[in-house]
Amino acid sequence: MNYFEYRDGEMHVENIKVATIADEVGTPFYLYSSASLIYQFNQFKEAFGDLDLLICYAVKANTNQAVIKTLANIGAGADVVSEGEMRRALEAGVPPSKIVYSGVAKSSTEMKFALNQGIYQFNVESEPELFQLSKIADDLNKTADITFRVNPDVDAKTHAKISTGKSENKFGVPWTSVQDICSKAAKLPGIKLVGLDLHIGSQITELDPFEEAFTKISELVELLKKDGHDITRLDLGGGLGIPYEGDDFPPLPREYADMVKKVVSHLGCQIIIEPGRFLVGNAGILVSKVVYVKKGEEREFLIIDAAMNDLVRPSMYDAYHGIVSITQSDEDSKLYDVVGPVCETGDTFATNRLVSPMESGDLLAIRSVGAYGAVMSSTYNTRRLIPEVLVNKDEFAIVRPRPSYTEMIALDKLPKWLSK
Ligand SMILES: *Cc1c(COP(=O)(O)O)cnc(C)c1O
């Protein structure tokens, strides 16, 4: 479902005109649709039918409180990778009993916090982490339910910077040493081994890499059961891709779920899934205004008021995002390079892109930016973080306001010797 549609030639989000919101909020800003978040979650959930399933939204994709709460209200748990994310998830109403904690470098302070909150499980990534967690849990007189993150050495066939399941990646325990580490874990105080987990990468658009990895991890579960471990959970991570271009079609949730059921249901484990991008990616656009149209010698540039510091995906991952005028036009589209104001050549959203003819002051939308958009933004070039706005049917709310320059500069503190 697309909740960002043109009506009478004007882009709407659910029932509200984008231009109306832009008038009130000012550009640039992120704009999310509640209906889209809910639709994606329900689509995913329904695809799995009556399988014993816990969907833990990978909050790193979009940590806005309003986004997490929208999903928590319809039953989502959370996959978190830091104490900060855990606090955000708790604050937004995710019960600790639905929080799983991933990440290669959990510190002892973070472990203590998580143990005291009573989270559902720790996804442990290495032997030193295992020993550290055992010690801390034992000191607190608590038991940590853990899974080991398996590195299955599978090529996710995605961008190298978001591939995480190859043996050369820093993530997880090599699949060949999983049995060994599990027998160590079984002897440790404060630790209860409950299962295995994996996460092989992001924006994966084929089922094969998933199936290969899930098959490997299922075989490991069977071996561990034979070794006498009480394995009751299997966490399959996130990574399901979304369409960014008209012509790429990642697997549908139903196809993904059918494959999962085929590969793992005989194990009788509770299945945990950690989707991030799938839930939020297509639920957001970035609304920006054309500042200048500049005719270069070879190219025509649309210089817009959003920049790489607001949305880094194009410069960081060479990511493709659809760019459209929020007003439909009968005129033929033109080729533009769409660039931002930051002093870097990498501050380019698209080159040679067909967009309907635009003039200074016109509004455009960069599509599919709900995931890894606002969360990766910075204040480079002393640009203020841009607001986030959430639509719900006929209403909208600013769910993160634009800070003032005063607030931003006041974050710096002068040392004594410089302040008179
Ligand atoms: C990032 C991440 C996810 C979510 O990945 P998506 O591609 O956004 O679905 C899930 N699990 C872990 C451990 C992650 O690091």
Short mmCIF file of C-alpha atoms and ligand atoms in Angstrom, two decimals:
data_model
loop_
_atom_site.label_atom_id
_atom_site.label_comp_id
_atom_site.label_asym_id
_atom_site.label_seq_id
_atom_site.Cartn_x
_atom_site.Cartn_y
_atom_site.Cartn_z
CA MET A 1 0.00 0.00 0.00
CA ASN A 2 1.18 3.49 -0.81
CA TYR A 3 0.06 6.13 1.65
CA PHE A 4 1.87 8.89 -0.25
CA GLU A 5 -0.43 9.49 -3.20
CA TYR A 6 -1.41 12.29 -5.53
CA ARG A 7 -4.95 13.59 -5.31
CA ASP A 8 -5.95 16.27 -7.79
CA GLY A 9 -2.29 16.54 -8.71
CA GLU A 10 -1.09 17.22 -5.15
CA MET A 11 0.83 14.72 -3.05
CA HIS A 12 -1.00 13.68 0.11
CA VAL A 13 0.08 11.64 3.08
CA GLU A 14 -2.96 9.70 4.16
CA ASN A 15 -5.59 12.51 4.14
CA ILE A 16 -3.33 15.53 4.39
CA LYS A 17 -1.73 17.60 1.67
CA VAL A 18 2.05 17.60 1.95
CA ALA A 19 2.13 21.30 0.99
CA THR A 20 -0.08 22.15 3.98
CA ILE A 21 2.33 20.48 6.37
CA ALA A 22 5.31 22.16 4.67
CA ASP A 23 3.65 25.57 5.16
CA GLU A 24 3.35 24.96 8.86
CA VAL A 25 6.60 23.14 9.58
CA GLY A 26 8.99 24.71 7.08
CA THR A 27 11.40 22.67 4.97
CA PRO A 28 13.26 20.39 5.03
CA PHE A 29 11.55 17.78 7.19
CA TYR A 30 10.88 14.07 7.47
CA LEU A 31 7.27 13.02 7.06
CA TYR A 32 5.99 9.63 8.20
CA SER A 33 2.68 7.83 7.77
CA SER A 34 1.20 5.91 10.72
CA ALA A 35 -1.03 3.87 8.41
CA SER A 36 1.99 2.73 6.45
CA LEU A 37 3.84 1.61 9.62
CA ILE A 38 0.80 -0.32 10.79
CA TYR A 39 0.16 -1.85 7.38
CA GLN A 40 3.74 -3.12 7.07
CA PHE A 41 3.73 -4.60 10.57
CA ASN A 42 0.42 -6.36 10.08
CA GLN A 43 1.41 -7.65 6.68
CA PHE A 44 4.51 -9.19 8.19
CA LYS A 45 2.67 -10.65 11.14
CA GLU A 46 -0.17 -12.11 9.09
CA ALA A 47 2.29 -13.76 6.72
CA PHE A 48 3.48 -16.00 9.53
CA GLY A 49 -0.01 -17.17 10.49
CA ASP A 50 -0.09 -19.06 13.77
CA LEU A 51 3.64 -19.70 14.05
CA ASP A 52 4.91 -18.88 17.58
CA LEU A 53 6.44 -15.53 16.61
CA LEU A 54 7.85 -12.44 18.28
CA ILE A 55 8.45 -9.46 16.00
CA CYS A 56 11.15 -7.24 17.48
CA TYR A 57 11.33 -3.99 15.52
CA ALA A 58 15.01 -3.11 14.97
CA VAL A 59 14.70 0.40 16.34
CA LYS A 60 18.01 1.59 14.94
CA ALA A 61 16.20 2.09 11.61
CA ASN A 62 14.09 4.87 13.14
CA THR A 63 14.18 5.59 16.84
CA ASN A 64 11.62 8.37 17.02
CA GLN A 65 9.45 7.77 20.09
CA ALA A 66 6.27 8.20 18.07
CA VAL A 67 7.38 5.60 15.53
CA ILE A 68 8.39 3.06 18.18
CA LYS A 69 5.16 3.65 20.09
CA THR A 70 2.98 3.25 16.99
CA LEU A 71 4.54 -0.18 16.48
CA ALA A 72 4.63 -1.11 20.18
CA ASN A 73 0.89 -0.36 20.42
CA ILE A 74 0.16 -3.08 17.88
CA GLY A 75 2.39 -5.63 19.56
CA ALA A 76 5.93 -5.05 18.34
CA GLY A 77 8.87 -5.78 20.60
CA ALA A 78 12.26 -4.18 20.02
CA ASP A 79 15.70 -5.22 18.87
CA VAL A 80 18.17 -2.75 20.34
CA VAL A 81 21.93 -2.30 19.94
CA SER A 82 22.77 0.12 22.76
CA GLU A 83 21.60 1.29 26.15
CA GLY A 84 20.33 4.44 24.48
CA GLU A 85 18.10 2.45 22.15
CA MET A 86 16.94 0.29 25.05
CA ARG A 87 15.94 3.41 26.97
CA ARG A 88 14.11 4.74 23.93
CA ALA A 89 12.23 1.46 23.49
CA LEU A 90 11.27 1.30 27.18
CA GLU A 91 10.23 4.94 27.18
CA ALA A 92 7.98 4.30 24.17
CA GLY A 93 6.25 1.51 26.03
CA VAL A 94 7.93 -1.65 24.74
CA PRO A 95 7.81 -4.12 27.65
CA PRO A 96 11.24 -5.48 28.72
CA SER A 97 9.85 -8.94 28.07
CA LYS A 98 9.85 -8.11 24.34
CA ILE A 99 13.32 -6.57 24.10
CA VAL A 100 16.27 -8.40 22.56
CA TYR A 101 19.70 -6.87 22.76
CA SER A 102 22.18 -7.23 19.89
CA GLY A 103 25.58 -5.68 19.22
CA VAL A 104 29.26 -6.63 19.25
CA ALA A 105 30.45 -4.37 22.05
CA LYS A 106 27.95 -4.35 24.90
CA SER A 107 29.71 -2.68 27.81
CA SER A 108 29.39 -3.81 31.43
CA THR A 109 27.30 -0.74 32.28
CA GLU A 110 24.94 -1.57 29.44
CA MET A 111 24.73 -5.21 30.53
CA LYS A 112 23.87 -4.16 34.09
CA PHE A 113 21.17 -1.83 32.88
CA ALA A 114 19.64 -4.53 30.67
CA LEU A 115 19.76 -7.16 33.43
CA ASN A 116 18.12 -4.81 35.89
CA GLN A 117 15.37 -4.07 33.37
CA GLY A 118 14.81 -7.81 32.89
CA ILE A 119 14.99 -7.86 29.10
CA TYR A 120 13.97 -10.94 27.13
CA GLN A 121 17.35 -11.95 25.74
CA PHE A 122 20.92 -11.02 25.03
CA ASN A 123 22.21 -11.90 21.57
CA VAL A 124 25.83 -12.67 22.47
CA GLU A 125 28.42 -12.23 19.76
CA SER A 126 31.72 -13.51 21.20
CA GLU A 127 33.42 -15.50 23.95
CA PRO A 128 34.78 -12.47 25.86
CA GLU A 129 31.28 -11.01 25.86
CA LEU A 130 29.90 -14.29 27.20
CA PHE A 131 32.34 -14.33 30.14
CA GLN A 132 31.71 -10.68 30.91
CA LEU A 133 27.94 -11.15 30.91
CA SER A 134 28.22 -14.25 33.11
CA LYS A 135 30.26 -12.35 35.67
CA ILE A 136 27.95 -9.35 35.75
CA ALA A 137 24.75 -11.43 35.92
CA ASP A 138 26.21 -13.59 38.65
CA ASP A 139 27.26 -10.52 40.68
CA LEU A 140 23.71 -9.18 40.39
CA ASN A 141 22.26 -12.57 41.26
CA LYS A 142 20.42 -12.66 37.97
CA THR A 143 20.24 -15.00 35.02
CA ALA A 144 20.71 -13.73 31.49
CA ASP A 145 18.77 -15.59 28.82
CA ILE A 146 21.11 -15.70 25.87
CA THR A 147 21.30 -16.72 22.26
CA PHE A 148 24.54 -16.84 20.35
CA ARG A 149 24.71 -14.83 17.19
CA VAL A 150 25.96 -17.20 14.55
CA ASN A 151 28.07 -15.95 11.68
CA PRO A 152 26.93 -18.41 9.01
CA ASP A 153 29.45 -17.23 6.38
CA VAL A 154 26.76 -16.54 3.82
CA ASP A 155 26.87 -13.83 1.18
CA ALA A 156 23.74 -11.71 1.56
CA LYS A 157 24.30 -10.24 -1.94
CA THR A 158 23.76 -6.70 -0.75
CA HIS A 159 25.93 -3.55 -0.46
CA ALA A 160 29.26 -4.41 1.21
CA LYS A 161 28.71 -1.83 3.96
CA ILE A 162 25.49 -3.53 5.08
CA SER A 163 26.56 -7.16 4.70
CA THR A 164 27.09 -8.76 8.12
CA GLY A 165 27.06 -12.54 7.73
CA LYS A 166 30.34 -13.27 5.96
CA SER A 167 33.23 -14.78 7.89
CA GLU A 168 35.30 -11.62 7.34
CA ASN A 169 32.62 -9.45 9.01
CA LYS A 170 33.01 -8.55 12.68
CA PHE A 171 29.65 -10.05 13.66
CA GLY A 172 28.79 -13.23 15.50
CA VAL A 173 30.43 -16.51 16.44
CA PRO A 174 31.84 -18.50 13.49
CA TRP A 175 29.28 -21.21 12.78
CA THR A 176 31.99 -23.86 13.09
CA SER A 177 32.64 -23.00 16.74
CA VAL A 178 29.04 -22.64 17.93
CA GLN A 179 28.85 -26.09 19.55
CA ASP A 180 32.05 -25.38 21.42
CA ILE A 181 30.96 -22.00 22.82
CA CYS A 182 27.56 -23.44 23.79
CA SER A 183 29.16 -26.13 25.91
CA LYS A 184 31.24 -23.42 27.63
CA ALA A 185 28.10 -21.35 28.23
CA ALA A 186 26.29 -24.30 29.80
CA LYS A 187 28.87 -24.38 32.60
CA LEU A 188 28.78 -20.66 33.40
CA PRO A 189 26.88 -19.07 36.28
CA GLY A 190 24.30 -16.38 35.47
CA ILE A 191 23.78 -17.66 31.94
CA LYS A 192 20.92 -19.60 30.44
CA LEU A 193 21.38 -20.60 26.82
CA VAL A 194 17.96 -20.46 25.14
CA GLY A 195 18.75 -20.38 21.45
CA LEU A 196 20.67 -19.04 18.50
CA ASP A 197 20.35 -15.93 16.39
CA LEU A 198 21.72 -14.45 13.21
CA HIS A 199 21.44 -11.34 11.08
CA ILE A 200 23.17 -11.56 7.73
CA GLY A 201 22.72 -8.04 6.41
CA SER A 202 20.30 -5.40 5.28
CA GLN A 203 18.33 -4.58 2.12
CA ILE A 204 18.44 -8.21 1.00
CA THR A 205 16.34 -8.67 -2.11
CA GLU A 206 16.57 -12.42 -2.70
CA LEU A 207 15.36 -15.33 -0.61
CA ASP A 208 18.35 -17.60 -1.30
CA PRO A 209 20.86 -16.05 1.12
CA PHE A 210 18.25 -16.14 3.90
CA GLU A 211 17.37 -19.74 3.14
CA GLU A 212 21.00 -20.80 3.09
CA ALA A 213 21.66 -19.11 6.44
CA PHE A 214 18.44 -20.34 8.08
CA THR A 215 19.17 -23.89 6.96
CA LYS A 216 22.65 -23.73 8.48
CA ILE A 217 21.37 -22.37 11.78
CA SER A 218 18.56 -24.96 11.92
CA GLU A 219 21.10 -27.73 11.56
CA LEU A 220 23.06 -26.18 14.41
CA VAL A 221 19.94 -26.11 16.58
CA GLU A 222 19.48 -29.83 15.99
CA LEU A 223 23.11 -30.53 16.89
CA LEU A 224 22.78 -28.47 20.07
CA LYS A 225 19.63 -30.32 21.06
CA LYS A 226 21.51 -33.59 20.62
CA ASP A 227 24.25 -32.16 22.84
CA GLY A 228 21.58 -31.78 25.51
CA HIS A 229 20.93 -28.02 25.34
CA ASP A 230 17.37 -26.85 25.85
CA ILE A 231 17.01 -24.73 22.72
CA THR A 232 13.62 -23.00 22.64
CA ARG A 233 14.17 -19.84 20.58
CA LEU A 234 15.52 -19.05 17.17
CA ASP A 235 16.08 -15.42 16.20
CA LEU A 236 16.41 -14.92 12.46
CA GLY A 237 17.37 -11.23 12.47
CA GLY A 238 16.14 -8.63 10.00
CA GLY A 239 17.31 -7.69 6.56
CA LEU A 240 14.31 -8.11 4.28
CA GLY A 241 14.65 -5.46 1.58
CA ILE A 242 12.11 -2.94 0.33
CA PRO A 243 11.54 -1.60 -3.17
CA TYR A 244 13.54 1.62 -3.70
CA GLU A 245 13.09 1.69 -7.45
CA GLY A 246 10.12 0.81 -9.57
CA ASP A 247 11.99 -2.13 -11.00
CA ASP A 248 13.29 -4.03 -8.01
CA PHE A 249 10.99 -6.45 -6.33
CA PRO A 250 12.24 -7.89 -3.06
CA PRO A 251 10.46 -11.02 -1.81
CA LEU A 252 7.02 -10.42 -0.35
CA PRO A 253 6.51 -11.04 3.37
CA ARG A 254 4.39 -14.06 2.47
CA GLU A 255 7.17 -15.61 0.40
CA TYR A 256 9.68 -14.89 3.15
CA ALA A 257 7.40 -16.33 5.84
CA ASP A 258 6.63 -19.45 3.81
CA MET A 259 10.34 -20.10 3.39
CA VAL A 260 10.96 -19.54 7.12
CA LYS A 261 8.19 -21.95 8.05
CA LYS A 262 9.50 -24.55 5.63
CA VAL A 263 13.04 -24.35 7.02
CA VAL A 264 12.50 -23.96 10.76
CA SER A 265 9.04 -25.05 11.90
CA HIS A 266 10.09 -28.66 12.58
CA LEU A 267 12.37 -27.34 15.34
CA GLY A 268 9.42 -26.33 17.53
CA CYS A 269 11.21 -23.14 18.59
CA GLN A 270 9.70 -19.73 19.17
CA ILE A 271 10.75 -17.66 16.14
CA ILE A 272 11.98 -14.10 16.64
CA ILE A 273 12.33 -11.72 13.71
CA GLU A 274 14.05 -8.32 13.80
CA PRO A 275 12.78 -6.30 10.83
CA GLY A 276 13.85 -2.66 10.67
CA ARG A 277 13.85 -1.25 7.17
CA PHE A 278 10.87 -3.36 6.11
CA LEU A 279 8.62 -1.77 8.74
CA VAL A 280 9.62 1.85 8.39
CA GLY A 281 11.54 2.39 5.13
CA ASN A 282 8.65 3.15 2.85
CA ALA A 283 6.67 4.90 5.58
CA GLY A 284 8.65 8.12 5.24
CA ILE A 285 9.55 10.84 2.76
CA LEU A 286 11.85 13.82 3.07
CA VAL A 287 10.20 17.04 1.96
CA SER A 288 12.59 19.67 0.64
CA LYS A 289 12.42 22.95 -1.22
CA VAL A 290 14.31 23.93 -4.34
CA VAL A 291 16.58 26.83 -3.40
CA TYR A 292 18.09 27.47 -6.83
CA VAL A 293 17.97 25.91 -10.25
CA LYS A 294 21.48 26.26 -11.59
CA LYS A 295 22.45 25.67 -15.18
CA GLY A 296 25.96 24.28 -15.27
CA GLU A 297 27.97 23.84 -18.44
CA GLU A 298 26.95 20.22 -18.78
CA ARG A 299 24.27 19.67 -16.22
CA GLU A 300 21.32 21.38 -14.68
CA PHE A 301 21.35 21.30 -10.88
CA LEU A 302 18.41 21.34 -8.55
CA ILE A 303 19.97 22.76 -5.40
CA ILE A 304 17.62 21.85 -2.57
CA ASP A 305 17.53 22.80 1.09
CA ALA A 306 18.11 19.23 2.33
CA ALA A 307 21.63 17.86 2.37
CA MET A 308 23.78 14.82 3.02
CA ASN A 309 23.78 15.60 6.74
CA ASP A 310 19.98 15.11 6.75
CA LEU A 311 20.00 11.96 4.62
CA VAL A 312 23.38 10.30 4.20
CA ARG A 313 22.31 7.12 2.38
CA PRO A 314 23.02 8.33 -1.17
CA SER A 315 26.57 9.44 -0.34
CA MET A 316 27.31 6.61 2.11
CA TYR A 317 25.78 3.62 0.33
CA ASP A 318 25.25 4.98 -3.20
CA ALA A 319 21.60 4.44 -2.35
CA TYR A 320 18.89 5.17 -4.90
CA HIS A 321 15.90 7.19 -3.70
CA GLY A 322 12.97 8.23 -5.83
CA ILE A 323 12.72 12.02 -6.16
CA VAL A 324 9.44 13.58 -7.24
CA SER A 325 7.79 16.95 -7.31
CA ILE A 326 4.93 17.10 -4.82
CA THR A 327 2.84 18.66 -7.58
CA GLN A 328 2.12 16.65 -10.70
CA SER A 329 2.89 18.36 -13.96
CA ASP A 330 1.82 17.85 -17.57
CA GLU A 331 5.14 19.08 -18.85
CA ASP A 332 7.85 16.65 -19.87
CA SER A 333 10.31 15.72 -17.14
CA LYS A 334 13.85 17.07 -17.35
CA LEU A 335 17.22 15.65 -16.38
CA TYR A 336 18.62 17.13 -13.20
CA ASP A 337 21.38 16.52 -10.72
CA VAL A 338 19.75 16.92 -7.33
CA VAL A 339 22.24 18.30 -4.81
CA GLY A 340 22.30 19.85 -1.34
CA PRO A 341 23.99 22.94 0.11
CA VAL A 342 26.84 21.17 1.96
CA CYS A 343 30.39 21.85 0.85
CA GLU A 344 31.13 18.35 -0.41
CA THR A 345 30.76 16.90 -3.88
CA GLY A 346 29.31 13.82 -2.16
CA ASP A 347 26.33 15.95 -1.20
CA THR A 348 24.41 14.61 -4.17
CA PHE A 349 21.04 12.86 -3.97
CA ALA A 350 20.81 11.90 -7.62
CA THR A 351 22.54 12.50 -10.94
CA ASN A 352 20.86 12.64 -14.33
CA ARG A 353 17.47 12.10 -12.80
CA LEU A 354 14.20 12.76 -14.59
CA VAL A 355 12.06 15.10 -12.50
CA SER A 356 9.22 17.30 -13.68
CA PRO A 357 10.44 20.85 -14.40
CA MET A 358 11.04 22.74 -11.18
CA GLU A 359 11.66 26.28 -10.11
CA SER A 360 13.08 27.96 -7.05
CA GLY A 361 10.59 27.58 -4.18
CA ASP A 362 8.98 24.36 -5.47
CA LEU A 363 8.69 21.40 -3.14
CA LEU A 364 9.91 17.90 -3.81
CA ALA A 365 9.81 14.59 -1.96
CA ILE A 366 12.67 12.13 -1.57
CA ARG A 367 11.01 8.78 -1.14
CA SER A 368 11.61 5.72 1.04
CA VAL A 369 13.59 7.50 3.73
CA GLY A 370 11.78 6.19 6.83
CA ALA A 371 14.66 3.83 7.62
CA TYR A 372 18.24 4.94 8.25
CA GLY A 373 17.28 8.52 7.43
CA ALA A 374 16.74 10.80 10.43
CA VAL A 375 18.67 8.45 12.73
CA MET A 376 21.85 8.87 10.70
CA SER A 377 21.64 12.63 10.40
CA SER A 378 24.21 15.05 11.76
CA THR A 379 24.67 18.79 12.12
CA TYR A 380 27.60 19.01 9.68
CA ASN A 381 28.03 22.53 8.30
CA THR A 382 26.16 23.68 11.44
CA ARG A 383 22.87 22.78 9.90
CA ARG A 384 20.08 22.13 12.37
CA LEU A 385 18.65 18.62 12.66
CA ILE A 386 15.45 18.62 10.66
CA PRO A 387 12.01 18.01 12.17
CA GLU A 388 10.13 14.76 11.99
CA VAL A 389 6.39 14.82 11.43
CA LEU A 390 3.92 11.96 11.82
CA VAL A 391 0.58 11.80 10.04
CA ASN A 392 -2.37 9.83 11.37
CA LYS A 393 -5.35 9.97 9.01
CA ASP A 394 -6.52 13.63 9.14
CA GLU A 395 -4.04 14.79 11.76
CA PHE A 396 -0.36 15.46 11.89
CA ALA A 397 2.08 16.23 14.68
CA ILE A 398 5.66 17.38 14.87
CA VAL A 399 7.26 14.45 16.67
CA ARG A 400 10.68 16.05 16.79
CA PRO A 401 10.95 19.81 16.49
CA ARG A 402 13.69 21.69 14.72
CA PRO A 403 16.17 22.92 17.34
CA SER A 404 17.06 26.60 17.43
CA TYR A 405 20.55 27.81 16.54
CA THR A 406 20.94 28.96 20.13
CA GLU A 407 20.20 25.48 21.44
CA MET A 408 22.60 23.93 19.00
CA ILE A 409 25.51 26.27 19.71
CA ALA A 410 24.88 26.09 23.47
CA LEU A 411 25.86 22.42 23.37
CA ASP A 412 29.48 23.59 23.16
CA LYS A 413 31.07 24.75 26.42
CA LEU A 414 34.05 27.05 26.64
CA PRO A 415 36.87 26.01 28.99
CA LYS A 416 37.74 28.36 31.84
CA TRP A 417 40.80 29.75 30.10
CA LEU A 418 38.77 30.95 27.13
CA SER A 419 35.76 32.40 28.89
CA LYS A 420 36.39 35.82 30.32
C1 LIG B 1 20.25 -3.58 11.71
C2 LIG B 1 19.82 -4.84 12.33
C3 LIG B 1 18.55 -5.35 12.07
C4 LIG B 1 17.57 -4.70 11.12
O1 LIG B 1 17.99 -4.76 9.79
P1 LIG B 1 17.00 -4.30 8.62
O2 LIG B 1 17.77 -4.53 7.39
O3 LIG B 1 16.69 -2.87 8.85
O4 LIG B 1 15.79 -5.16 8.70
C5 LIG B 1 18.16 -6.50 12.73
N1 LIG B 1 19.00 -7.14 13.58
C6 LIG B 1 20.24 -6.68 13.84
C7 LIG B 1 21.10 -7.42 14.78
C8 LIG B 1 20.70 -5.53 13.21
O5 LIG B 1 21.93 -5.08 13.47
#
